[in-house]
Amino acid sequence: MAGPEQRADSLRQSMEKMVTRLDKDNLRPVQKESYLCMAQCCDNAAGPAELQQCANRCEQGVHVKHSIIQSAMADFQNRVQRCVQRCQDAAQESLPIKPSEKDIARAQDKLANCAADCAQEYERQIPKLEKSIVEQLARA
């Protein structure tokens, strides 16, 4: 079995891969559409105010989809943090009133392993998270 650091790093790498896929497959096409729309604004707007209004309309879709991704990611990260916080609480509660170096080392090991278990648990949830985000983006 991989050590606690490797298990936690695996979650980070999986998250990065998901974000890259969401960006490439879902956000970039909308951004491209937005840029093309803004180019038409430059060609067709009568004045600066009309140009700005047109450009703002073109960016709406990008902002909405970006918000959906950010919100889902923040919620997911909060859940991971709550899991790790429970580990910290459990490690702290396992210490006696006057802990020895051995007690502290044991608590730190308990915390590291528990946090790594959190990472593994939430890494398994990434495909479901990604599917949920993609479904929300399709409805937006």
PDB file of C-alpha atoms in Angstrom:
ATOM      1  CA  MET A   1       0.000   0.000   0.000  1.00  0.00           C
ATOM      2  CA  ALA A   2       1.234   3.492  -0.799  1.00  0.00           C
ATOM      3  CA  GLY A   3       2.227   5.806   2.035  1.00  0.00           C
ATOM      4  CA  PRO A   4      -0.037   8.598   3.303  1.00  0.00           C
ATOM      5  CA  GLU A   5       1.694  11.269   1.215  1.00  0.00           C
ATOM      6  CA  GLN A   6       1.341   9.286  -2.019  1.00  0.00           C
ATOM      7  CA  ARG A   7      -2.331   8.556  -1.325  1.00  0.00           C
ATOM      8  CA  ALA A   8      -3.033  12.245  -0.682  1.00  0.00           C
ATOM      9  CA  ASP A   9      -1.055  13.255  -3.791  1.00  0.00           C
ATOM     10  CA  SER A  10      -3.117  10.848  -5.869  1.00  0.00           C
ATOM     11  CA  LEU A  11      -6.279  12.812  -4.965  1.00  0.00           C
ATOM     12  CA  ARG A  12      -4.619  16.058  -6.046  1.00  0.00           C
ATOM     13  CA  GLN A  13      -3.535  14.546  -9.364  1.00  0.00           C
ATOM     14  CA  SER A  14      -6.995  13.106 -10.026  1.00  0.00           C
ATOM     15  CA  MET A  15      -8.565  16.492  -9.290  1.00  0.00           C
ATOM     16  CA  GLU A  16      -6.159  18.223 -11.670  1.00  0.00           C
ATOM     17  CA  LYS A  17      -6.979  15.727 -14.438  1.00  0.00           C
ATOM     18  CA  MET A  18     -10.701  16.259 -13.909  1.00  0.00           C
ATOM     19  CA  VAL A  19     -10.333  20.055 -14.008  1.00  0.00           C
ATOM     20  CA  THR A  20      -8.306  19.776 -17.224  1.00  0.00           C
ATOM     21  CA  ARG A  21     -11.015  17.608 -18.839  1.00  0.00           C
ATOM     22  CA  LEU A  22     -13.794  19.949 -17.700  1.00  0.00           C
ATOM     23  CA  ASP A  23     -11.885  22.933 -19.053  1.00  0.00           C
ATOM     24  CA  LYS A  24     -11.057  21.345 -22.401  1.00  0.00           C
ATOM     25  CA  ASP A  25     -14.373  19.619 -23.050  1.00  0.00           C
ATOM     26  CA  ASN A  26     -16.858  22.019 -21.485  1.00  0.00           C
ATOM     27  CA  LEU A  27     -15.430  25.466 -20.828  1.00  0.00           C
ATOM     28  CA  ARG A  28     -13.223  26.108 -23.853  1.00  0.00           C
ATOM     29  CA  PRO A  29     -15.955  25.585 -26.450  1.00  0.00           C
ATOM     30  CA  VAL A  30     -18.092  28.166 -24.627  1.00  0.00           C
ATOM     31  CA  GLN A  31     -15.123  30.513 -24.351  1.00  0.00           C
ATOM     32  CA  LYS A  32     -14.466  30.184 -28.085  1.00  0.00           C
ATOM     33  CA  GLU A  33     -18.117  30.940 -28.801  1.00  0.00           C
ATOM     34  CA  SER A  34     -17.874  33.959 -26.517  1.00  0.00           C
ATOM     35  CA  TYR A  35     -14.772  35.305 -28.277  1.00  0.00           C
ATOM     36  CA  LEU A  36     -16.365  34.861 -31.702  1.00  0.00           C
ATOM     37  CA  CYS A  37     -19.475  36.638 -30.450  1.00  0.00           C
ATOM     38  CA  MET A  38     -17.346  39.513 -29.110  1.00  0.00           C
ATOM     39  CA  ALA A  39     -15.580  39.780 -32.478  1.00  0.00           C
ATOM     40  CA  GLN A  40     -18.998  40.283 -34.084  1.00  0.00           C
ATOM     41  CA  CYS A  41     -19.715  42.953 -31.480  1.00  0.00           C
ATOM     42  CA  CYS A  42     -16.607  44.799 -32.652  1.00  0.00           C
ATOM     43  CA  ASP A  43     -17.857  44.630 -36.235  1.00  0.00           C
ATOM     44  CA  ASN A  44     -21.472  45.601 -35.526  1.00  0.00           C
ATOM     45  CA  ALA A  45     -21.617  47.888 -32.473  1.00  0.00           C
ATOM     46  CA  ALA A  46     -22.433  51.531 -33.206  1.00  0.00           C
ATOM     47  CA  GLY A  47     -20.536  52.947 -30.232  1.00  0.00           C
ATOM     48  CA  PRO A  48     -18.510  52.096 -27.115  1.00  0.00           C
ATOM     49  CA  ALA A  49     -21.531  51.603 -24.855  1.00  0.00           C
ATOM     50  CA  GLU A  50     -23.223  49.280 -27.323  1.00  0.00           C
ATOM     51  CA  LEU A  51     -19.933  47.390 -27.765  1.00  0.00           C
ATOM     52  CA  GLN A  52     -19.630  46.884 -24.000  1.00  0.00           C
ATOM     53  CA  GLN A  53     -23.233  45.695 -23.664  1.00  0.00           C
ATOM     54  CA  CYS A  54     -22.785  43.281 -26.545  1.00  0.00           C
ATOM     55  CA  ALA A  55     -19.519  41.936 -25.107  1.00  0.00           C
ATOM     56  CA  ASN A  56     -21.144  41.468 -21.691  1.00  0.00           C
ATOM     57  CA  ARG A  57     -23.945  39.431 -23.282  1.00  0.00           C
ATOM     58  CA  CYS A  58     -21.369  37.295 -25.073  1.00  0.00           C
ATOM     59  CA  GLU A  59     -19.566  36.510 -21.802  1.00  0.00           C
ATOM     60  CA  GLN A  60     -22.672  35.454 -19.867  1.00  0.00           C
ATOM     61  CA  GLY A  61     -22.415  31.756 -20.771  1.00  0.00           C
ATOM     62  CA  VAL A  62     -18.758  31.557 -19.781  1.00  0.00           C
ATOM     63  CA  HIS A  63     -19.442  33.176 -16.405  1.00  0.00           C
ATOM     64  CA  VAL A  64     -22.356  30.846 -15.672  1.00  0.00           C
ATOM     65  CA  LYS A  65     -20.426  27.690 -16.541  1.00  0.00           C
ATOM     66  CA  HIS A  66     -17.320  28.847 -14.698  1.00  0.00           C
ATOM     67  CA  SER A  67     -19.474  29.505 -11.607  1.00  0.00           C
ATOM     68  CA  ILE A  68     -20.964  26.018 -11.775  1.00  0.00           C
ATOM     69  CA  ILE A  69     -17.501  24.436 -11.854  1.00  0.00           C
ATOM     70  CA  GLN A  70     -16.125  26.666  -9.098  1.00  0.00           C
ATOM     71  CA  SER A  71     -19.098  26.037  -6.821  1.00  0.00           C
ATOM     72  CA  ALA A  72     -18.944  22.257  -7.243  1.00  0.00           C
ATOM     73  CA  MET A  73     -15.192  22.222  -6.683  1.00  0.00           C
ATOM     74  CA  ALA A  74     -15.452  24.386  -3.556  1.00  0.00           C
ATOM     75  CA  ASP A  75     -18.155  22.113  -2.132  1.00  0.00           C
ATOM     76  CA  PHE A  76     -16.040  19.021  -2.832  1.00  0.00           C
ATOM     77  CA  GLN A  77     -12.935  20.586  -1.272  1.00  0.00           C
ATOM     78  CA  ASN A  78     -14.949  21.580   1.804  1.00  0.00           C
ATOM     79  CA  ARG A  79     -16.095  17.984   2.241  1.00  0.00           C
ATOM     80  CA  VAL A  80     -12.495  16.743   1.980  1.00  0.00           C
ATOM     81  CA  GLN A  81     -11.409  19.359   4.530  1.00  0.00           C
ATOM     82  CA  ARG A  82     -14.180  18.326   6.938  1.00  0.00           C
ATOM     83  CA  CYS A  83     -13.006  14.718   6.686  1.00  0.00           C
ATOM     84  CA  VAL A  84      -9.425  15.749   7.462  1.00  0.00           C
ATOM     85  CA  GLN A  85     -10.677  17.931  10.325  1.00  0.00           C
ATOM     86  CA  ARG A  86     -12.383  14.876  11.834  1.00  0.00           C
ATOM     87  CA  CYS A  87      -9.016  13.103  11.604  1.00  0.00           C
ATOM     88  CA  GLN A  88      -7.310  15.989  13.375  1.00  0.00           C
ATOM     89  CA  ASP A  89      -9.934  15.943  16.101  1.00  0.00           C
ATOM     90  CA  ALA A  90      -9.574  12.174  16.567  1.00  0.00           C
ATOM     91  CA  ALA A  91      -5.777  12.416  16.738  1.00  0.00           C
ATOM     92  CA  GLN A  92      -5.979  15.267  19.251  1.00  0.00           C
ATOM     93  CA  GLU A  93      -8.520  13.389  21.376  1.00  0.00           C
ATOM     94  CA  SER A  94      -6.290  10.307  21.419  1.00  0.00           C
ATOM     95  CA  LEU A  95      -3.529  12.191  23.232  1.00  0.00           C
ATOM     96  CA  PRO A  96      -3.292  11.971  27.009  1.00  0.00           C
ATOM     97  CA  ILE A  97      -3.177  15.194  29.037  1.00  0.00           C
ATOM     98  CA  LYS A  98       0.635  15.087  29.206  1.00  0.00           C
ATOM     99  CA  PRO A  99       1.667  13.275  26.016  1.00  0.00           C
ATOM    100  CA  SER A 100       5.083  11.730  25.604  1.00  0.00           C
ATOM    101  CA  GLU A 101       7.050  11.966  22.366  1.00  0.00           C
ATOM    102  CA  LYS A 102       5.842   8.448  21.576  1.00  0.00           C
ATOM    103  CA  ASP A 103       2.185   9.501  22.125  1.00  0.00           C
ATOM    104  CA  ILE A 104       2.666  12.494  19.844  1.00  0.00           C
ATOM    105  CA  ALA A 105       4.320  10.384  17.140  1.00  0.00           C
ATOM    106  CA  ARG A 106       1.476   7.858  17.359  1.00  0.00           C
ATOM    107  CA  ALA A 107      -1.131  10.631  17.053  1.00  0.00           C
ATOM    108  CA  GLN A 108       0.699  12.157  14.082  1.00  0.00           C
ATOM    109  CA  ASP A 109       0.812   8.761  12.380  1.00  0.00           C
ATOM    110  CA  LYS A 110      -2.893   8.271  13.096  1.00  0.00           C
ATOM    111  CA  LEU A 111      -3.631  11.689  11.594  1.00  0.00           C
ATOM    112  CA  ALA A 112      -1.533  11.039   8.480  1.00  0.00           C
ATOM    113  CA  ASN A 113      -3.174   7.680   7.819  1.00  0.00           C
ATOM    114  CA  CYS A 114      -6.669   8.962   8.492  1.00  0.00           C
ATOM    115  CA  ALA A 115      -6.121  11.955   6.172  1.00  0.00           C
ATOM    116  CA  ALA A 116      -4.802   9.590   3.498  1.00  0.00           C
ATOM    117  CA  ASP A 117      -7.952   7.473   3.942  1.00  0.00           C
ATOM    118  CA  CYS A 118      -9.995  10.654   3.370  1.00  0.00           C
ATOM    119  CA  ALA A 119      -8.038  11.308   0.191  1.00  0.00           C
ATOM    120  CA  GLN A 120      -8.685   7.778  -1.062  1.00  0.00           C
ATOM    121  CA  GLU A 121     -12.369   7.957  -0.177  1.00  0.00           C
ATOM    122  CA  TYR A 122     -12.860  11.241  -2.010  1.00  0.00           C
ATOM    123  CA  GLU A 123     -10.714  10.221  -4.971  1.00  0.00           C
ATOM    124  CA  ARG A 124     -13.204   7.409  -5.588  1.00  0.00           C
ATOM    125  CA  GLN A 125     -15.953  10.064  -5.739  1.00  0.00           C
ATOM    126  CA  ILE A 126     -14.299  12.137  -8.495  1.00  0.00           C
ATOM    127  CA  PRO A 127     -15.999  10.339 -11.418  1.00  0.00           C
ATOM    128  CA  LYS A 128     -19.409  10.983  -9.822  1.00  0.00           C
ATOM    129  CA  LEU A 129     -18.472  14.623  -9.160  1.00  0.00           C
ATOM    130  CA  GLU A 130     -17.332  15.096 -12.748  1.00  0.00           C
ATOM    131  CA  LYS A 131     -20.519  13.522 -14.115  1.00  0.00           C
ATOM    132  CA  SER A 132     -22.615  15.792 -11.901  1.00  0.00           C
ATOM    133  CA  ILE A 133     -20.726  18.899 -13.046  1.00  0.00           C
ATOM    134  CA  VAL A 134     -21.042  17.931 -16.712  1.00  0.00           C
ATOM    135  CA  GLU A 135     -24.800  17.406 -16.259  1.00  0.00           C
ATOM    136  CA  GLN A 136     -25.152  20.818 -14.587  1.00  0.00           C
ATOM    137  CA  LEU A 137     -23.153  22.445 -17.374  1.00  0.00           C
ATOM    138  CA  ALA A 138     -25.376  20.835 -20.008  1.00  0.00           C
ATOM    139  CA  ARG A 139     -28.470  22.274 -18.312  1.00  0.00           C
ATOM    140  CA  ALA A 140     -26.972  25.776 -17.999  1.00  0.00           C
TER     141      ALA A 140
END
